[in-house]
Amino acid sequence: MGLEALKEEITKALSTIVVEPVWAEAAGDLALHVLPGSLKAVAAALKGVGFRLLLAVAVVDEGETFRVVYPLCSLERRLRLILMTSVPRQAPDIDSLVDVWPAANWHEREQAELFGVTFVGHPDPRHLLLPDDWEGYPLRKDYKEPEVYRGISTERPYWEDEGCSRSN
Amino acid sequence: MHYTLRNKLPSTALFTTVDAVLNWGRLSSLWYLLFGTACCAIELMQTGGPRADLDRFGAVFRSSPRQSDLLIVAGTVTYKMASRIKRLYEQMADPKYVISMGSCSNCGGLFDLGYSVLRGIDKVIPVDVYVPGCPPRPEALTQGLLVLQEKIRKQRYLAREA
């Protein structure tokens, strides 16, 4: 199936949600950029088109915004599509897609603890990997490591001699 | 020894010190905890396997910290894991020993710059022997065990502390 035909089919499927889809290309795949408000409806529509498999949920810290990326896959139709949206850093709230793809559950928990993006409506918003008492969001670009964690010093004597700072 | 005394004793008697007997027993049965946190655990398995054969030094793995004398910290330790390792160490009965295996548990190693990585297990529990390497070969870990055995051989349990 050609890219243009796929674009046309998706545009048709999204016609009641998105007036004019914003297309892009990411790593050789077709990418669709939507507003966070219409994300969940778009996701459901894309699942209807055949994208039944959510491969991952990724977050990119772009400064003023966080870009949330959902790589999708259709095994039956041998298609790939990347769904993207951007949320402001000041209020990083986004609809949870667990209702659409159950696979989003752990991915969203991981991104929530690492980037501080809030997935509204997530059924189980606990930490996934980090300890429960962890403070801060370690994959944000402005993350500052605490001096001490649970009474354990976090200093790096070997690296700080080389000029590496605490925050990287 | 006077030969008359020797004649009065059964031929199976040995003369030694209490310290030496205790130490000999302890160093000859260093049961280590079946525990690994990362890729060093693979080399730990190799060391326990038939080629390197840690069993010949009396070291066999136990699955419970209550039955273990030796904790081999094999691999990267995160802050989350550190509290678990500390609990395992505290569950072991005295006398207990710790071998820090590999760069990661020695000082953080390759993952030193990570936000979640503990920079050396010695920040949490006391360490007897550090084995360098990434990961150490089975020979290196065997050497570490032998060094620990030498350390135990020199311990003095009955001596009054200075």
Short mmCIF file of C-alpha atoms in Angstrom, two decimals:
data_model
loop_
_atom_site.label_atom_id
_atom_site.label_comp_id
_atom_site.label_asym_id
_atom_site.label_seq_id
_atom_site.Cartn_x
_atom_site.Cartn_y
_atom_site.Cartn_z
CA MET A 1 0.00 0.00 0.00
CA GLY A 2 1.37 3.38 -0.99
CA LEU A 3 1.86 6.19 1.44
CA GLU A 4 -0.56 8.45 -0.36
CA ALA A 5 -3.32 5.86 -0.27
CA LEU A 6 -2.70 5.33 3.44
CA LYS A 7 -2.78 9.06 4.07
CA GLU A 8 -6.05 9.29 2.24
CA GLU A 9 -7.58 6.41 4.16
CA ILE A 10 -6.51 7.85 7.54
CA THR A 11 -7.69 11.33 6.59
CA LYS A 12 -11.06 9.86 5.76
CA ALA A 13 -11.22 7.89 9.01
CA LEU A 14 -10.34 11.01 10.99
CA SER A 15 -12.64 13.33 9.09
CA THR A 16 -15.00 13.83 12.02
CA ILE A 17 -12.15 14.53 14.48
CA VAL A 18 -9.36 16.31 12.65
CA VAL A 19 -10.09 18.77 9.84
CA GLU A 20 -6.65 18.73 8.30
CA PRO A 21 -4.14 16.14 9.56
CA VAL A 22 -0.56 17.36 10.04
CA TRP A 23 1.73 14.86 8.34
CA ALA A 24 5.41 14.45 8.84
CA GLU A 25 8.06 11.80 8.45
CA ALA A 26 9.96 10.27 11.33
CA ALA A 27 12.71 7.72 10.82
CA GLY A 28 11.32 6.72 7.46
CA ASP A 29 7.81 6.20 8.78
CA LEU A 30 4.71 8.24 8.26
CA ALA A 31 4.00 10.45 11.27
CA LEU A 32 0.77 12.10 12.26
CA HIS A 33 0.82 15.10 14.60
CA VAL A 34 -2.37 15.86 16.50
CA LEU A 35 -3.46 18.17 19.29
CA PRO A 36 -3.58 16.60 22.75
CA GLY A 37 -7.30 17.26 23.03
CA SER A 38 -8.15 15.01 20.09
CA LEU A 39 -5.55 12.34 20.86
CA LYS A 40 -7.83 9.73 22.31
CA ALA A 41 -10.43 9.99 19.54
CA VAL A 42 -7.69 9.84 16.92
CA ALA A 43 -6.16 6.80 18.59
CA ALA A 44 -9.48 4.98 18.59
CA ALA A 45 -10.01 5.85 14.93
CA LEU A 46 -6.52 4.64 14.02
CA LYS A 47 -7.18 1.39 15.79
CA GLY A 48 -10.26 1.11 13.60
CA VAL A 49 -8.08 1.58 10.52
CA GLY A 50 -6.03 -1.43 11.61
CA PHE A 51 -3.31 -0.18 13.91
CA ARG A 52 -3.98 -2.65 16.67
CA LEU A 53 -0.46 -2.79 18.02
CA LEU A 54 1.11 -0.04 20.15
CA LEU A 55 4.87 -0.56 20.14
CA ALA A 56 5.93 1.99 22.76
CA VAL A 57 5.20 5.30 24.36
CA ALA A 58 8.07 7.77 24.18
CA VAL A 59 8.43 11.29 25.53
CA VAL A 60 10.88 13.88 24.20
CA ASP A 61 11.82 16.88 26.31
CA GLU A 62 11.76 19.79 23.86
CA GLY A 63 12.08 22.59 26.36
CA GLU A 64 8.76 24.42 26.44
CA THR A 65 6.87 21.30 25.43
CA PHE A 66 6.99 17.56 25.81
CA ARG A 67 6.43 15.60 22.65
CA VAL A 68 4.64 12.32 23.30
CA VAL A 69 5.21 9.71 20.62
CA TYR A 70 3.20 6.56 19.99
CA PRO A 71 4.69 4.24 17.34
CA LEU A 72 1.90 2.12 15.93
CA CYS A 73 1.95 -1.01 13.86
CA SER A 74 -0.52 -3.06 11.91
CA LEU A 75 0.66 -6.62 11.56
CA GLU A 76 -2.26 -7.64 9.33
CA ARG A 77 -1.71 -4.81 6.85
CA ARG A 78 2.06 -4.51 7.29
CA LEU A 79 1.91 -0.80 8.07
CA ARG A 80 3.66 1.48 10.49
CA LEU A 81 2.55 4.88 11.69
CA ILE A 82 3.84 7.25 14.33
CA LEU A 83 1.27 9.21 16.27
CA MET A 84 2.62 12.33 17.98
CA THR A 85 1.32 15.10 20.15
CA SER A 86 2.83 17.92 22.19
CA VAL A 87 1.87 19.05 25.67
CA PRO A 88 3.09 22.23 27.40
CA ARG A 89 5.76 21.80 30.06
CA GLN A 90 3.83 23.90 32.54
CA ALA A 91 0.78 21.60 32.42
CA PRO A 92 1.87 18.25 30.97
CA ASP A 93 -1.52 16.53 31.10
CA ILE A 94 -2.55 14.09 28.43
CA ASP A 95 -5.30 11.50 28.06
CA SER A 96 -4.31 7.97 28.89
CA LEU A 97 -4.64 5.56 25.98
CA VAL A 98 -4.96 2.43 28.11
CA ASP A 99 -8.61 2.17 27.08
CA VAL A 100 -7.56 2.03 23.43
CA TRP A 101 -4.39 -0.06 23.69
CA PRO A 102 -3.93 -1.97 26.98
CA ALA A 103 -0.21 -2.14 26.14
CA ALA A 104 0.02 1.55 27.01
CA ASN A 105 -0.39 0.78 30.70
CA TRP A 106 3.23 0.15 31.72
CA HIS A 107 4.66 2.45 29.05
CA GLU A 108 2.66 5.36 30.40
CA ARG A 109 3.61 4.56 33.99
CA GLU A 110 7.27 4.60 32.99
CA GLN A 111 7.03 7.88 31.08
CA ALA A 112 5.03 9.44 33.91
CA GLU A 113 7.73 8.75 36.47
CA LEU A 114 10.66 9.61 34.20
CA PHE A 115 9.26 12.80 32.62
CA GLY A 116 6.46 13.90 34.94
CA VAL A 117 3.84 13.75 32.20
CA THR A 118 0.44 13.07 33.76
CA PHE A 119 -1.66 10.51 31.91
CA VAL A 120 -5.19 11.46 32.92
CA GLY A 121 -7.46 8.49 33.44
CA HIS A 122 -4.69 5.92 33.89
CA PRO A 123 -6.07 2.97 35.88
CA ASP A 124 -2.90 2.39 37.94
CA PRO A 125 -0.70 5.51 38.15
CA ARG A 126 1.96 4.11 40.51
CA HIS A 127 5.70 4.16 39.84
CA LEU A 128 6.85 1.32 37.63
CA LEU A 129 10.65 1.29 37.83
CA LEU A 130 11.74 3.94 40.30
CA PRO A 131 11.35 3.55 44.07
CA ASP A 132 8.11 4.91 45.48
CA ASP A 133 9.87 7.64 47.43
CA TRP A 134 11.79 8.95 44.41
CA GLU A 135 11.68 12.72 43.93
CA GLY A 136 12.06 14.52 40.61
CA TYR A 137 11.84 13.35 37.02
CA PRO A 138 15.26 12.03 36.02
CA LEU A 139 14.95 12.17 32.23
CA ARG A 140 13.96 15.84 32.10
CA LYS A 141 16.73 18.01 30.76
CA ASP A 142 16.64 20.24 33.84
CA TYR A 143 16.82 17.36 36.32
CA LYS A 144 19.10 18.03 39.26
CA GLU A 145 20.27 15.02 41.17
CA PRO A 146 19.85 15.26 44.96
CA GLU A 147 23.03 15.23 47.04
CA VAL A 148 21.82 12.34 49.15
CA TYR A 149 19.34 9.55 48.55
CA ARG A 150 18.15 7.59 51.62
CA GLY A 151 21.28 8.58 53.44
CA ILE A 152 23.54 7.41 50.59
CA SER A 153 25.76 10.05 49.01
CA THR A 154 25.29 10.38 45.25
CA GLU A 155 28.68 11.96 44.56
CA ARG A 156 30.86 10.67 41.73
CA PRO A 157 34.43 11.27 42.75
CA TYR A 158 35.87 9.59 39.65
CA TRP A 159 33.88 11.62 37.16
CA GLU A 160 33.76 14.95 38.89
CA ASP A 161 37.53 15.06 38.58
CA GLU A 162 37.02 14.87 34.82
CA GLY A 163 34.65 17.83 34.80
CA CYS A 164 31.39 15.91 34.55
CA SER A 165 28.65 17.66 36.44
CA ARG A 166 26.11 16.11 38.76
CA SER A 167 23.13 16.75 36.55
CA ASN A 168 24.10 14.75 33.49
CA MET B 1 56.73 -33.11 72.41
CA HIS B 2 57.87 -35.54 75.00
CA TYR B 3 57.77 -39.02 73.62
CA THR B 4 56.07 -40.49 76.71
CA LEU B 5 53.13 -38.09 76.31
CA ARG B 6 52.88 -38.99 72.67
CA ASN B 7 52.70 -42.65 73.56
CA LYS B 8 49.79 -42.07 75.93
CA LEU B 9 47.63 -40.29 73.32
CA PRO B 10 45.62 -42.11 70.65
CA SER B 11 47.25 -41.94 67.25
CA THR B 12 44.41 -39.81 65.81
CA ALA B 13 44.96 -36.78 68.05
CA LEU B 14 46.06 -33.48 66.52
CA PHE B 15 47.36 -30.44 68.26
CA THR B 16 46.21 -27.03 67.09
CA THR B 17 44.65 -23.80 68.33
CA VAL B 18 40.96 -23.06 68.60
CA ASP B 19 41.31 -20.11 66.24
CA ALA B 20 42.94 -22.27 63.60
CA VAL B 21 40.22 -24.91 63.78
CA LEU B 22 37.43 -22.36 63.63
CA ASN B 23 39.04 -20.52 60.75
CA TRP B 24 39.75 -23.72 58.90
CA GLY B 25 36.13 -24.74 59.21
CA ARG B 26 34.86 -21.37 58.13
CA LEU B 27 37.13 -20.87 55.16
CA SER B 28 36.52 -24.40 53.93
CA SER B 29 32.75 -24.05 53.78
CA LEU B 30 32.10 -20.61 52.36
CA TRP B 31 28.55 -21.07 51.21
CA TYR B 32 27.59 -18.15 49.05
CA LEU B 33 24.16 -16.70 48.47
CA LEU B 34 22.64 -17.49 45.08
CA PHE B 35 22.24 -13.88 44.13
CA GLY B 36 23.12 -11.73 41.16
CA THR B 37 22.06 -8.28 40.09
CA ALA B 38 23.40 -8.03 36.52
CA CYS B 39 25.73 -9.54 33.95
CA CYS B 40 28.41 -10.43 36.53
CA ALA B 41 25.94 -13.04 37.72
CA ILE B 42 26.54 -14.90 34.45
CA GLU B 43 30.25 -15.14 35.28
CA LEU B 44 29.29 -16.10 38.82
CA MET B 45 27.34 -19.03 37.37
CA GLN B 46 30.34 -19.96 35.25
CA THR B 47 32.52 -19.85 38.34
CA GLY B 48 30.15 -22.21 40.11
CA GLY B 49 29.98 -24.44 37.05
CA PRO B 50 32.09 -27.53 36.30
CA ARG B 51 35.07 -25.87 34.59
CA ALA B 52 36.04 -23.26 37.17
CA ASP B 53 34.36 -25.37 39.87
CA LEU B 54 34.15 -23.24 42.98
CA ASP B 55 32.93 -26.34 44.85
CA ARG B 56 36.48 -27.63 45.21
CA PHE B 57 37.16 -24.78 47.64
CA GLY B 58 34.12 -25.69 49.68
CA ALA B 59 32.02 -22.88 48.23
CA VAL B 60 28.58 -23.94 47.13
CA PHE B 61 25.57 -21.74 46.59
CA ARG B 62 22.67 -21.60 48.99
CA SER B 63 19.30 -20.20 48.06
CA SER B 64 18.64 -18.66 51.44
CA PRO B 65 20.56 -15.88 53.17
CA ARG B 66 19.98 -17.69 56.49
CA GLN B 67 22.25 -20.51 55.34
CA SER B 68 24.87 -18.37 53.62
CA ASP B 69 28.24 -17.21 54.84
CA LEU B 70 29.24 -15.19 51.82
CA LEU B 71 27.43 -12.57 49.78
CA ILE B 72 28.87 -12.09 46.29
CA VAL B 73 27.46 -8.84 44.97
CA ALA B 74 27.55 -9.63 41.26
CA GLY B 75 26.53 -6.69 39.13
CA THR B 76 25.15 -3.19 38.98
CA VAL B 77 23.28 -2.09 42.06
CA THR B 78 20.57 0.55 41.81
CA TYR B 79 19.36 2.62 44.72
CA LYS B 80 16.17 0.60 44.65
CA MET B 81 18.10 -2.65 44.88
CA ALA B 82 20.52 -1.35 47.51
CA SER B 83 17.94 -1.52 50.28
CA ARG B 84 17.13 -5.12 49.29
CA ILE B 85 20.79 -6.12 49.33
CA LYS B 86 21.20 -4.52 52.73
CA ARG B 87 18.26 -6.54 54.01
CA LEU B 88 19.71 -9.76 52.57
CA TYR B 89 23.03 -8.98 54.25
CA GLU B 90 21.30 -8.39 57.56
CA GLN B 91 19.44 -11.68 57.23
CA MET B 92 22.72 -13.61 57.00
CA ALA B 93 24.06 -15.13 60.19
CA ASP B 94 27.46 -14.11 61.55
CA PRO B 95 30.24 -14.63 60.62
CA LYS B 96 29.46 -13.25 57.18
CA TYR B 97 31.63 -11.99 54.38
CA VAL B 98 31.09 -9.92 51.25
CA ILE B 99 32.85 -10.06 47.90
CA SER B 100 32.18 -7.12 45.62
CA MET B 101 32.39 -8.56 42.13
CA GLY B 102 33.05 -6.33 39.13
CA SER B 103 33.41 -2.62 38.44
CA CYS B 104 29.75 -1.84 39.01
CA SER B 105 29.53 -3.03 42.55
CA ASN B 106 33.03 -1.73 43.26
CA CYS B 107 32.39 1.88 42.22
CA GLY B 108 29.41 2.17 39.86
CA GLY B 109 31.45 1.13 36.85
CA LEU B 110 30.05 1.68 33.39
CA PHE B 111 26.76 3.03 34.73
CA ASP B 112 28.39 5.52 37.08
CA LEU B 113 26.69 8.49 35.40
CA GLY B 114 23.21 7.02 35.69
CA TYR B 115 20.71 8.74 37.93
CA SER B 116 19.66 5.50 39.59
CA VAL B 117 22.96 3.68 40.10
CA LEU B 118 24.62 3.20 43.45
CA ARG B 119 28.29 4.08 43.23
CA GLY B 120 29.78 1.15 45.06
CA ILE B 121 28.13 -1.42 47.28
CA ASP B 122 30.53 -0.39 50.06
CA LYS B 123 28.33 2.65 50.62
CA VAL B 124 25.68 0.30 51.96
CA ILE B 125 27.38 -2.80 53.39
CA PRO B 126 30.98 -3.59 54.41
CA VAL B 127 33.08 -5.34 51.76
CA ASP B 128 35.90 -7.83 52.40
CA VAL B 129 37.28 -8.38 48.90
CA TYR B 130 36.93 -6.30 45.75
CA VAL B 131 37.29 -8.19 42.47
CA PRO B 132 38.00 -5.84 39.55
CA GLY B 133 36.87 -6.54 35.99
CA CYS B 134 33.94 -5.95 33.72
CA PRO B 135 32.96 -8.67 34.25
CA PRO B 136 35.74 -10.55 36.08
CA ARG B 137 36.56 -13.90 34.57
CA PRO B 138 35.85 -17.01 36.63
CA GLU B 139 39.56 -17.20 37.41
CA ALA B 140 39.42 -13.71 38.90
CA LEU B 141 36.46 -14.55 41.10
CA THR B 142 38.17 -17.76 42.19
CA GLN B 143 41.20 -15.69 43.09
CA GLY B 144 38.93 -13.37 45.06
CA LEU B 145 37.59 -16.32 46.99
CA LEU B 146 41.10 -17.56 47.73
CA VAL B 147 42.07 -14.10 48.97
CA LEU B 148 39.04 -14.12 51.23
CA GLN B 149 40.04 -17.54 52.54
CA GLU B 150 43.49 -16.20 53.38
CA LYS B 151 41.84 -13.29 55.16
CA ILE B 152 39.69 -15.65 57.20
CA ARG B 153 42.71 -17.80 58.02
CA LYS B 154 44.28 -14.83 59.78
CA GLN B 155 41.22 -13.92 61.82
CA ARG B 156 41.42 -14.28 65.60
CA TYR B 157 38.06 -14.85 67.22
CA LEU B 158 39.26 -15.50 70.75
CA ALA B 159 41.62 -12.56 70.98
CA ARG B 160 40.54 -9.69 73.14
CA GLU B 161 39.81 -6.61 71.07
CA ALA B 162 42.37 -3.90 71.46
#
